[in-house]
mmCIF file of C-alpha atoms in Angstrom:
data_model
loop_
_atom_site.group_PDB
_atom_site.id
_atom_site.type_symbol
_atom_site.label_atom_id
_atom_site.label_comp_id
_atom_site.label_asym_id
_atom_site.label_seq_id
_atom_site.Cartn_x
_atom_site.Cartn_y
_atom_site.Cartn_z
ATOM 1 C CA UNK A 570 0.000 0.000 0.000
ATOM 2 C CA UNK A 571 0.678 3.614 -0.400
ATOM 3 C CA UNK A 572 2.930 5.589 2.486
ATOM 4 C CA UNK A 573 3.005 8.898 3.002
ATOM 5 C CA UNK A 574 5.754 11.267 0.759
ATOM 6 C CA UNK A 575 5.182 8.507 -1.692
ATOM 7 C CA UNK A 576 6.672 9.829 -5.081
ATOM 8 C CA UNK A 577 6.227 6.441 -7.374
ATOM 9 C CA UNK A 578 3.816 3.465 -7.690
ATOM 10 C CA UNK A 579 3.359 0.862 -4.933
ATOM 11 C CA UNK A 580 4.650 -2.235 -5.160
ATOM 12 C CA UNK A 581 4.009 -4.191 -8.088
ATOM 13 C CA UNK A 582 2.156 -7.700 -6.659
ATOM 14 C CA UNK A 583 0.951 -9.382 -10.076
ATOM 15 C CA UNK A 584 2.017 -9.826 -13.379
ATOM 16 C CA UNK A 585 -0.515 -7.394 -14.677
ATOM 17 C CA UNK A 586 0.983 -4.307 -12.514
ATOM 18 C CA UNK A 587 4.865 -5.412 -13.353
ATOM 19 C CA UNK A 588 4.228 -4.742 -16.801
ATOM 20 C CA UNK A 589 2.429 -1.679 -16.158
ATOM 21 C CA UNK A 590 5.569 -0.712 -13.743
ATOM 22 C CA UNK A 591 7.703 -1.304 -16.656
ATOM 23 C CA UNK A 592 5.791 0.605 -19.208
ATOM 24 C CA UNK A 593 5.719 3.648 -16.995
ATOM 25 C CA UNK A 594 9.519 3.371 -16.585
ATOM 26 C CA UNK A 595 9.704 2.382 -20.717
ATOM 27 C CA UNK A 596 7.777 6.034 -21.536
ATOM 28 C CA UNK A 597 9.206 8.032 -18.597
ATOM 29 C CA UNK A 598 12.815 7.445 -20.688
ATOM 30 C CA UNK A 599 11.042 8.314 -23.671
ATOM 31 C CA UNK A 600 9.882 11.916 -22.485
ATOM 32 C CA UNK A 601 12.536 12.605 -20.370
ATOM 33 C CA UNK A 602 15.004 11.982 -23.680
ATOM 34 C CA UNK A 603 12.748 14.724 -25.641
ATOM 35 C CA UNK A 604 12.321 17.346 -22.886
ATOM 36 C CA UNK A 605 16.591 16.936 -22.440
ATOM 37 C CA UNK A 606 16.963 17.098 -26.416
ATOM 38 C CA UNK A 607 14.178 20.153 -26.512
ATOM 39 C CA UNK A 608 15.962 21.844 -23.949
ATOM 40 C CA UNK A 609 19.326 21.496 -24.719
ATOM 41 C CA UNK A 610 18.068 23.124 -28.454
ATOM 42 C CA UNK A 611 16.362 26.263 -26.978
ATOM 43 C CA UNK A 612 19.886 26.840 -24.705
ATOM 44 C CA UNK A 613 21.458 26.636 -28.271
ATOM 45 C CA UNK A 614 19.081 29.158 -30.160
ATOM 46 C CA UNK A 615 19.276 31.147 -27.069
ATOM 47 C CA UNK A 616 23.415 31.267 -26.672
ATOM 48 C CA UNK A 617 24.816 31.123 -30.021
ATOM 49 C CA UNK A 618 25.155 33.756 -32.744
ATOM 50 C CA UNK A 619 25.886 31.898 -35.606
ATOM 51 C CA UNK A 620 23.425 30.801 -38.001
ATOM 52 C CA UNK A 621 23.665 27.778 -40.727
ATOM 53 C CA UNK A 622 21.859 28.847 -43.999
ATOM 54 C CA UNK A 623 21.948 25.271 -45.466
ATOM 55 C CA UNK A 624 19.918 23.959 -42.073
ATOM 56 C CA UNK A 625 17.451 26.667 -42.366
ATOM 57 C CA UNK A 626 15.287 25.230 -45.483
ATOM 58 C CA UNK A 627 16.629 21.296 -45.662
ATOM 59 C CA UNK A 628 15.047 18.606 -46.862
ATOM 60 C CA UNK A 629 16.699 16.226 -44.729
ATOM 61 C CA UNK A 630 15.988 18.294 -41.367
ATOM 62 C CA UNK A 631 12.291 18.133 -42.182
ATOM 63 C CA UNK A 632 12.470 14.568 -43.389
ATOM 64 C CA UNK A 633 14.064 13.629 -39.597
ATOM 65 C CA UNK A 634 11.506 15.976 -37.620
ATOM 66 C CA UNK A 635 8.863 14.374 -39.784
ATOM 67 C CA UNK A 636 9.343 11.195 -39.504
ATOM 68 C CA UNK A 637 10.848 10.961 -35.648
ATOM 69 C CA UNK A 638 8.019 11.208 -33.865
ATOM 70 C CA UNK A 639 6.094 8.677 -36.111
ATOM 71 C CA UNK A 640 8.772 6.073 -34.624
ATOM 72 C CA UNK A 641 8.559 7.312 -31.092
ATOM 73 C CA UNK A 642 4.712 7.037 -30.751
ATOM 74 C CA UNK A 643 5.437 3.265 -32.637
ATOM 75 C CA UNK A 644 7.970 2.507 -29.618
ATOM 76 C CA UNK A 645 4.991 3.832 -26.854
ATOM 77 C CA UNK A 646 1.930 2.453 -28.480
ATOM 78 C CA UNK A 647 3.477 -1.299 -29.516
ATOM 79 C CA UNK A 648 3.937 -2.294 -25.799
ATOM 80 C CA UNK A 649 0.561 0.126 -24.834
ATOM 81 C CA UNK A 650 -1.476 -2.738 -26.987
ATOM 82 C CA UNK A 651 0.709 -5.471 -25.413
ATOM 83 C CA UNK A 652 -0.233 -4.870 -22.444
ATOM 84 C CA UNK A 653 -4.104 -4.127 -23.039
ATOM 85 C CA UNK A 654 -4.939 -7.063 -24.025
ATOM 86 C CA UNK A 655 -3.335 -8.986 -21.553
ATOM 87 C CA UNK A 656 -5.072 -7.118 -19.315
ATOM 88 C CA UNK A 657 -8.368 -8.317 -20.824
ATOM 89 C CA UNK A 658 -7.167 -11.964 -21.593
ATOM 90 C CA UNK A 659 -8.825 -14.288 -19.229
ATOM 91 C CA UNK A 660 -8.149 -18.081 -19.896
ATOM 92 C CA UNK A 661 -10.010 -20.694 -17.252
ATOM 93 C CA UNK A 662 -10.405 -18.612 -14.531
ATOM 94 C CA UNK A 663 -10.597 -20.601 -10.905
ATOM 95 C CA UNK A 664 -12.947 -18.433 -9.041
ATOM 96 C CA UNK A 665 -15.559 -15.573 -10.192
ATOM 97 C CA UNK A 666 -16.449 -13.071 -7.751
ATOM 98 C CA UNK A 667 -19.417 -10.588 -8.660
ATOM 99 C CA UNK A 668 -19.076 -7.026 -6.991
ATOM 100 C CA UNK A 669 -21.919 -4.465 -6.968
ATOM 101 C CA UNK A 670 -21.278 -0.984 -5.840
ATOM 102 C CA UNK A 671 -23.336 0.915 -3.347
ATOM 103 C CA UNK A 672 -23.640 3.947 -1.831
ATOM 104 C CA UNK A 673 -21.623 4.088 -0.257
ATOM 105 C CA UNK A 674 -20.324 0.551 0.198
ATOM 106 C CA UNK A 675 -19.516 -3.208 -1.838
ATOM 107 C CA UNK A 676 -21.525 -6.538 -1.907
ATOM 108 C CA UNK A 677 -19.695 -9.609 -2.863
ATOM 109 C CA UNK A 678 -20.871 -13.289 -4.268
ATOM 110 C CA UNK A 679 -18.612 -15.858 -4.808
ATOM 111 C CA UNK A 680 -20.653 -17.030 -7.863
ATOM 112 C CA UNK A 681 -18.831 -20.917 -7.712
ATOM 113 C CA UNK A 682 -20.430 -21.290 -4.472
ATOM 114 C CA UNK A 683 -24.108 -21.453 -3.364
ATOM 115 C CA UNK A 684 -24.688 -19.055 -0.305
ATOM 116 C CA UNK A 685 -21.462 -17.512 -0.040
ATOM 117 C CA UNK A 686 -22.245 -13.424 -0.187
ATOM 118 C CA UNK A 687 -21.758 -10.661 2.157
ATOM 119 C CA UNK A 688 -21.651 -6.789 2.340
ATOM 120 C CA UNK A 689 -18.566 -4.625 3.258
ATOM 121 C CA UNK A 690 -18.606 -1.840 4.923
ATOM 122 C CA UNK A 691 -16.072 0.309 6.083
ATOM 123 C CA UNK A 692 -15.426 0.486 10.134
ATOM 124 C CA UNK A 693 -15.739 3.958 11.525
ATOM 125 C CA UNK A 694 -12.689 5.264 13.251
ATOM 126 C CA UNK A 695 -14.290 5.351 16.775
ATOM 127 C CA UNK A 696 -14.220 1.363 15.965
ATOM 128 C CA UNK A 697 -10.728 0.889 14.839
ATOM 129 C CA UNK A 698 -8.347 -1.690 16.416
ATOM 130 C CA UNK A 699 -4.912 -0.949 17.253
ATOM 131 C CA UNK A 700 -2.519 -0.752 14.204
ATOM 132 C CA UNK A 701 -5.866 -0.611 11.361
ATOM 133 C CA UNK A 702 -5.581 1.871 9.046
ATOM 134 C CA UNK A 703 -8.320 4.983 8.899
ATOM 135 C CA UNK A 704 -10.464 4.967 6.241
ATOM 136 C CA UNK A 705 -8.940 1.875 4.367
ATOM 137 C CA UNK A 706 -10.897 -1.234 6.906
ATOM 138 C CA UNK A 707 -13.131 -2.988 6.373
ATOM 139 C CA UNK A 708 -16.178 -5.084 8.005
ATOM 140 C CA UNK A 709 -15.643 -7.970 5.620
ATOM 141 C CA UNK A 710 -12.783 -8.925 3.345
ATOM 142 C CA UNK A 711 -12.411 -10.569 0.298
ATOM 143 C CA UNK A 712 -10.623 -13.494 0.767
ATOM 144 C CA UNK A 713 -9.093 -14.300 -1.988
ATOM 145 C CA UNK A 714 -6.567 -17.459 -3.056
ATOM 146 C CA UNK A 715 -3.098 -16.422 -4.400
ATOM 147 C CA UNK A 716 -1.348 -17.313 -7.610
ATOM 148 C CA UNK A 717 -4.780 -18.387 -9.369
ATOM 149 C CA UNK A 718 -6.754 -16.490 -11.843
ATOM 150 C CA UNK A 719 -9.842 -14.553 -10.760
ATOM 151 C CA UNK A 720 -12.585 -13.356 -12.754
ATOM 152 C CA UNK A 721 -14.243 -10.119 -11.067
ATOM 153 C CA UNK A 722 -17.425 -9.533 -12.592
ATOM 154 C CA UNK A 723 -18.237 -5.986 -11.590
ATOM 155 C CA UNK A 724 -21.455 -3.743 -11.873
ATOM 156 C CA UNK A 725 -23.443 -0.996 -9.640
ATOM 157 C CA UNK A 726 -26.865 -0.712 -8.207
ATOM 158 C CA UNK A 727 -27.174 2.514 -8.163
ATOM 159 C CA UNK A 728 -24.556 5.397 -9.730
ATOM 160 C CA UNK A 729 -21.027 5.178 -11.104
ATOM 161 C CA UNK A 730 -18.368 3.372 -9.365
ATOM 162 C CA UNK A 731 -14.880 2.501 -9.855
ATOM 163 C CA UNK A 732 -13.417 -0.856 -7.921
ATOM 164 C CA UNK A 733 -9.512 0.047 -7.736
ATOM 165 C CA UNK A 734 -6.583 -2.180 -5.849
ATOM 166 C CA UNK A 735 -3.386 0.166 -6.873
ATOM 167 C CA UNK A 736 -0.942 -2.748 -6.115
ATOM 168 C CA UNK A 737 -2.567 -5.364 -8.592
ATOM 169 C CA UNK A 738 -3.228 -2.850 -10.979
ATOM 170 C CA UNK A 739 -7.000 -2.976 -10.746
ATOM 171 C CA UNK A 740 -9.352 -0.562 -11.650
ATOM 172 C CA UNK A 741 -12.383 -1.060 -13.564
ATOM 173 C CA UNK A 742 -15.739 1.304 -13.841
ATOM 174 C CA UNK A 743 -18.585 -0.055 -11.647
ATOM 175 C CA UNK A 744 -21.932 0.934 -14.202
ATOM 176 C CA UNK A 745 -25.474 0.603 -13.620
ATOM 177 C CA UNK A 746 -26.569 -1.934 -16.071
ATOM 178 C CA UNK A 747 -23.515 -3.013 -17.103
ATOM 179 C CA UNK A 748 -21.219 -5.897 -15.851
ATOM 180 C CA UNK A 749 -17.210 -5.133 -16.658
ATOM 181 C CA UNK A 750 -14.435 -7.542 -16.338
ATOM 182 C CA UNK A 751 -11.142 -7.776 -14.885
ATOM 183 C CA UNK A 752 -8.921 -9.999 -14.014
ATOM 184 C CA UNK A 753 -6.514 -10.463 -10.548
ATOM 185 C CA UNK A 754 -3.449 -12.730 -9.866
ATOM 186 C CA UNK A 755 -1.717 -12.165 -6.970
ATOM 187 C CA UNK A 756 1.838 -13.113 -6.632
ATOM 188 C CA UNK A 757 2.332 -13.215 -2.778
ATOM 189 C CA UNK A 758 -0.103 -13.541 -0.364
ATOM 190 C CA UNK A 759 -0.958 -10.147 1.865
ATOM 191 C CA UNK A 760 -3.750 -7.464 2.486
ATOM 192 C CA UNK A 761 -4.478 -5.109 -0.523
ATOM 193 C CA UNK A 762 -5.977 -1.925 -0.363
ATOM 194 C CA UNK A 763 -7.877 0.360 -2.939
ATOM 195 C CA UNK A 764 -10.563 2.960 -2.867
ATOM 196 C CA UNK A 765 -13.711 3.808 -4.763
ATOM 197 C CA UNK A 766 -11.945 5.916 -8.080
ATOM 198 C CA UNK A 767 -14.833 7.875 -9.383
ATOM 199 C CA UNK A 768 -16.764 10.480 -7.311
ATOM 200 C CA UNK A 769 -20.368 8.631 -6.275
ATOM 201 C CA UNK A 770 -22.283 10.871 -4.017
ATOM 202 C CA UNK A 771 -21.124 12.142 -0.146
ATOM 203 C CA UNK A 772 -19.723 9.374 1.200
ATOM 204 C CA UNK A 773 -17.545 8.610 -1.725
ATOM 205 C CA UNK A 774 -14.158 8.733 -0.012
ATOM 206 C CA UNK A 775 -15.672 6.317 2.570
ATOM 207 C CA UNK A 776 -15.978 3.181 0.022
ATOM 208 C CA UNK A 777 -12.468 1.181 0.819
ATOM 209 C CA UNK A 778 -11.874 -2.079 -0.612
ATOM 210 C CA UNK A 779 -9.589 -4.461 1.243
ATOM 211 C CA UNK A 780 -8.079 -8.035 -0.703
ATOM 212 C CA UNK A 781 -6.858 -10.440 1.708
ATOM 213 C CA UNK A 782 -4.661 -12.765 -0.565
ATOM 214 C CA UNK A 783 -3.845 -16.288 1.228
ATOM 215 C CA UNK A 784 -2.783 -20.291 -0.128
ATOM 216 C CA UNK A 785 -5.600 -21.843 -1.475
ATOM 217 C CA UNK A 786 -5.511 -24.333 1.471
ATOM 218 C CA UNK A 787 -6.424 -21.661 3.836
ATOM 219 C CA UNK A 788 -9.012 -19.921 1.031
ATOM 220 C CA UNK A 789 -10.780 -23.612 1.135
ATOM 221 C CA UNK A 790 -11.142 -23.570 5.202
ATOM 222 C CA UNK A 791 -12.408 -19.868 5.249
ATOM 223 C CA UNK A 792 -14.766 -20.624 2.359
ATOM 224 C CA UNK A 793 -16.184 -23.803 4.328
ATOM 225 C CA UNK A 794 -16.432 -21.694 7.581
ATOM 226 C CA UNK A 795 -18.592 -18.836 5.884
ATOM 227 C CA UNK A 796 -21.282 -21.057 3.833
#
């Protein structure tokens, strides 16, 4: 999770927010190569006296500005697609989990099994426990097995949501009507934290979502102790 000061991501903890990491660091190069190149030419124009007259109306000068960028945007948007479509790929997932939004709080079902639902709330501060975190705990938590493939189905019953876990590199709108996809694979087991993402009413910033990601073993027993 997030700590304060933080300047970068968190911690990547699937495969889905590695790549991501690695993108960001992949175009970060890219504009920080431009903005050092643009720069360095406006100290020139700015310093020097002499002008070239064959440079000023060249072929080969607009030829290079020209095409340039065309193979930069090629080197962002080639691993862009990459990555979107993995993030949409979904083969044989081992557990679906449907999430509704609320306001101003989640409902899960654990679709594979029959009776196995509940509502999560987040606990007011005058209820917190010693070492919880304010405004990020929860009632309930998703439990969750590790190093599987999950299909969240996710949808609203009311007005726009957005279900976001920073860490996995989750975020997906929550739409009346509509039922959106995504897909989480936790490398490590741990708790996860993530917000609501999209301003839903008063009590928006009081809609945390909380992942609890453990060995399948211990997913069965919790499963068997809830239904």
């Amino acid at each position: 999770m997030a700590y304060p000061s933080q300047l970068g991501l968190q911690d990547a903890s699937s495969p889905i927010m590695e790549e991501l990491m690695n993108f960001h660091d992949h175009t970060l190069m890219i504009v920080f190569l431009i903005s050092s190149l643009v720069l360095y030419i406006i100290t020139l124009m700015l310093t020097t006296k002499l002008t070239h007259t064959s440079t000023m109306d060249a072929q080969e000068v607009e030829t290079i500005w020209t095409i340039l960028p065309a193979v930069i945007l090629i080197l962002i948007a080639l691993p862009s697609l990459r990555i979107l479509y993995m993030m949409d790929e979904i083969n044989n997932p081992a557990l679906t989990v449907k999430t509704m939004g609320h306001q101003w709080y989640w409902s899960y079902e654990y679709t594979d099994y029959e009776d196995l639902c509940f509502d999560s709330y987040m606990v007011p501060t005058s209820e917190l426990k010693p070492g919880e975190l304010r405004l990020l705990e929860v009632d309930n938590r998703v439990v969750l097995p590790m190093e599987l493939p999950i299909r969240m189905l996710i949808s609203s019953e009311d007005v726009l949501h957005s279900w976001a876990v920073p860490s996995l590199g989750l975020k997906t709108d929550a739409i009346p009507g509509r039922l959106n996809q995504a897909t989480i694979s936790s490398n490590r087991p741990g708790l996860f934290y993530g917000q609501c993402s999209e301003i839903c009413g008063s009590n928006h910033s009081f809609m945390p979502i909380v992942l609890e990601m453990v060995p399948l073993k211990n997913f069965e027993n919790w499963s068997l102790s809830m239904i």
